CSV table of C-alpha atoms in Angstrom, one decimal:
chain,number,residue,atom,x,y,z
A,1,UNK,CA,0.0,0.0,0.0
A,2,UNK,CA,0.8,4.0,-1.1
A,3,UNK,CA,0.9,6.4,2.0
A,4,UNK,CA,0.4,9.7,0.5
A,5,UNK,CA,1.5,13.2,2.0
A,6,UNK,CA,-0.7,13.6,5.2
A,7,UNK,CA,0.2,9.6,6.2
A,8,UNK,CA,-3.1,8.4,4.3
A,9,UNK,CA,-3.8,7.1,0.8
A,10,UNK,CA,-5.5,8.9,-1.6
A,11,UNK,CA,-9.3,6.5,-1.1
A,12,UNK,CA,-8.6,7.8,2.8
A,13,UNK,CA,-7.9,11.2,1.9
A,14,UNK,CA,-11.1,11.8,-0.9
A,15,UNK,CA,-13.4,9.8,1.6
A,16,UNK,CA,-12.9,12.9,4.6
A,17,UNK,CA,-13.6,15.4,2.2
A,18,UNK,CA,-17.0,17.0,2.5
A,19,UNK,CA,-19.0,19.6,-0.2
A,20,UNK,CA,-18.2,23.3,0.9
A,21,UNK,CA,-20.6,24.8,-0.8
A,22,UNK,CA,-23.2,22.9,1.5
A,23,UNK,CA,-26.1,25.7,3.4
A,24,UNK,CA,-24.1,28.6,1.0
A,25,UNK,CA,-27.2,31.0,1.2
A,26,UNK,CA,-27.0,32.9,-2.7
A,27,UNK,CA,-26.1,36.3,-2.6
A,28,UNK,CA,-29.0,38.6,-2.5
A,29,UNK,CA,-29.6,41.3,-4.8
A,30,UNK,CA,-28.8,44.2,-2.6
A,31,UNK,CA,-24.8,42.7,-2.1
A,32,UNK,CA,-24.8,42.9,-5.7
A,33,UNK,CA,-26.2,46.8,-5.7
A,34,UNK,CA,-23.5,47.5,-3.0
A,35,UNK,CA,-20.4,46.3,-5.2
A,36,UNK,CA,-21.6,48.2,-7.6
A,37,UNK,CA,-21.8,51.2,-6.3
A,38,UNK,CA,-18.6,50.4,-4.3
A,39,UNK,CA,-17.2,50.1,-7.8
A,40,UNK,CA,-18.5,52.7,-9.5
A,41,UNK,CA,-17.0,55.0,-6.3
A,42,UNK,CA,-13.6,53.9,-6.8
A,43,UNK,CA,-13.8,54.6,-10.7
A,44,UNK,CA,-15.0,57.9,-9.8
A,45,UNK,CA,-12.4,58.3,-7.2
A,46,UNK,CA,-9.3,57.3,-9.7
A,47,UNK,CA,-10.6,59.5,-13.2
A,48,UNK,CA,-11.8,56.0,-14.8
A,49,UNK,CA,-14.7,56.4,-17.3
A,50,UNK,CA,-15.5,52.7,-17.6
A,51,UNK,CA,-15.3,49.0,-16.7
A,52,UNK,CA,-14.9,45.8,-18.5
A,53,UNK,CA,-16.0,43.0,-16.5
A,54,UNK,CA,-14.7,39.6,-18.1
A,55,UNK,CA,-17.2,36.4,-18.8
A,56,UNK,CA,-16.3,35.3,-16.3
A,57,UNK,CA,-16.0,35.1,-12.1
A,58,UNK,CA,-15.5,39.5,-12.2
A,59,UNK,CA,-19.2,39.8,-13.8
A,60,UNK,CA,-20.6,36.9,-12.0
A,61,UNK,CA,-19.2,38.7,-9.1
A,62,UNK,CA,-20.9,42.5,-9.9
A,63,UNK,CA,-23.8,40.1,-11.7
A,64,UNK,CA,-25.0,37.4,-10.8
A,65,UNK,CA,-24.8,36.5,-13.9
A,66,UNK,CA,-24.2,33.1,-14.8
A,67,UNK,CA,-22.9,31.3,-18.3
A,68,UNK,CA,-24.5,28.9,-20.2
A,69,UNK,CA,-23.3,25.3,-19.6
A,70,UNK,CA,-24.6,24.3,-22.7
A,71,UNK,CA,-21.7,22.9,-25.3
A,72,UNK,CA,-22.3,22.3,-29.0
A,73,UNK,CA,-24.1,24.5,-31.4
A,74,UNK,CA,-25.9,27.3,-30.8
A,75,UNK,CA,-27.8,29.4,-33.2
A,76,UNK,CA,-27.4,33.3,-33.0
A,77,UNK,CA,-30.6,35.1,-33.5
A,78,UNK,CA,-29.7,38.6,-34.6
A,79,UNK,CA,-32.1,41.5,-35.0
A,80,UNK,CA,-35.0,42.4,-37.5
A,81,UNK,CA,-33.6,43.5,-40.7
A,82,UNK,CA,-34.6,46.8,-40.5
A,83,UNK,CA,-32.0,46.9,-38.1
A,84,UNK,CA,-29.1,45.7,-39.5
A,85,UNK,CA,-29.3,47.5,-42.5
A,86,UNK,CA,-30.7,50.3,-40.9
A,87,UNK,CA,-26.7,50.0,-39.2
A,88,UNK,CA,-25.4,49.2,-42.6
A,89,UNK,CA,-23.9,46.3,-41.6
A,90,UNK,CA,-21.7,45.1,-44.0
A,91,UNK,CA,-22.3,41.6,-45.5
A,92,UNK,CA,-19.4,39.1,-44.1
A,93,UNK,CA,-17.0,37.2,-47.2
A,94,UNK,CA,-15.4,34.2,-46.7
A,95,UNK,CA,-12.4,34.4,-44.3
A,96,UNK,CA,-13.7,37.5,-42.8
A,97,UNK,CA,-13.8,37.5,-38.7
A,98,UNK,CA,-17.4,37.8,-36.8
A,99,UNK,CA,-17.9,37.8,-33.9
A,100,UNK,CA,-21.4,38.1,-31.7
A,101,UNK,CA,-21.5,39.3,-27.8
A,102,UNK,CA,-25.4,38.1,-26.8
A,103,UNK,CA,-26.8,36.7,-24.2
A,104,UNK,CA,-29.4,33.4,-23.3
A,105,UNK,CA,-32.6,33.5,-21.2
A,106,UNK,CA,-31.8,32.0,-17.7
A,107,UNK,CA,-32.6,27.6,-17.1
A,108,UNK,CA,-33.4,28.1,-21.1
A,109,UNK,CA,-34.5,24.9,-22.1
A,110,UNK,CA,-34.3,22.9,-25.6
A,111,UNK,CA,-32.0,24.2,-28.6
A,112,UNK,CA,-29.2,26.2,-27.4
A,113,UNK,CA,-30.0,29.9,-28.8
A,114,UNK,CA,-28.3,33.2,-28.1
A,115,UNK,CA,-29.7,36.6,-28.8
A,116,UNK,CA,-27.0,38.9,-30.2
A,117,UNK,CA,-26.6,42.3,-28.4
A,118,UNK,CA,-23.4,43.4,-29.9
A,119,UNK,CA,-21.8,42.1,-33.6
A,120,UNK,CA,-18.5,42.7,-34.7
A,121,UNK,CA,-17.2,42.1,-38.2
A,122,UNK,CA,-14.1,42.8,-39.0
A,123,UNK,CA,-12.9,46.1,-36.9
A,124,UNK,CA,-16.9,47.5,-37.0
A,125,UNK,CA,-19.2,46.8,-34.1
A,126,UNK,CA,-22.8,46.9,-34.6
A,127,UNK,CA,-25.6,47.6,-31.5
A,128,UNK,CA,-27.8,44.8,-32.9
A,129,UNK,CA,-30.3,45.7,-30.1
A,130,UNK,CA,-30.8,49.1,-30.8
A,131,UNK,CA,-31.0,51.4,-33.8
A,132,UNK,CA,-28.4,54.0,-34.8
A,133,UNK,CA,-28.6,57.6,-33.6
């Protein structure tokens, strides 16, 4: 038999463990209100205009927002077509870069489908959810 750091094997070591996250109350919506404003203080405090919050643990943190688990294909459902060419957006060609910032409904069930809020092509982004001004 293995004795591991600690003096135990690994079966020993897995089989103390217990789930952390066990009686974690969610965070309510008004600790999300408070970092927010905490944040937007500091930026105010240091000169600084904006803030990009990454996909990630920072917006989940200011959010609550969580990402879709969902792998595979998803279909991007862009806006009405008055839209896009109302923002002139210019029709991709092969080997040309897009790319889509959009967002999912929350516990969405069935095919895996993302509403595009921002489109970029090329070095031109495009407020698909809105019209020009």
């Amino acid at each position: 038999m293995t004795i591991g750091v600690g003096g135990s094997t690994p079966t020993t070591a897995l089989a103390t463990l217990s789930n952390m996250t066990d009686g974690v109350v969610p965070i309510a919506e008004a600790e999300y209100c408070q970092r927010i404003a905490a944040a937007q203080q500091r930026m105010r405090e240091q000169g600084i205009a904006a803030m990009w919050a990454h996909a990630g643990t920072n917006m989940t943190y200011f959010t609550a927002t969580q990402l879709p688990n969902k792998r595979g294909d998803w279909t991007l459902e862009l806006s009405p077509m008055t839209r896009i060419n109302a923002w002139k957006v210019a029709e991709p060609k092969v080997g040309d870069t897009i790319e889509a910032v959009g967002y999912t409904f929350k516990n969405q069930q069935g095919a895996s489908i993302a509403r595009v809020e921002y489109l970029i092509v090329g070095a031109k982004l495009y407020g698909l959810r809105s019209m020009p001004t």
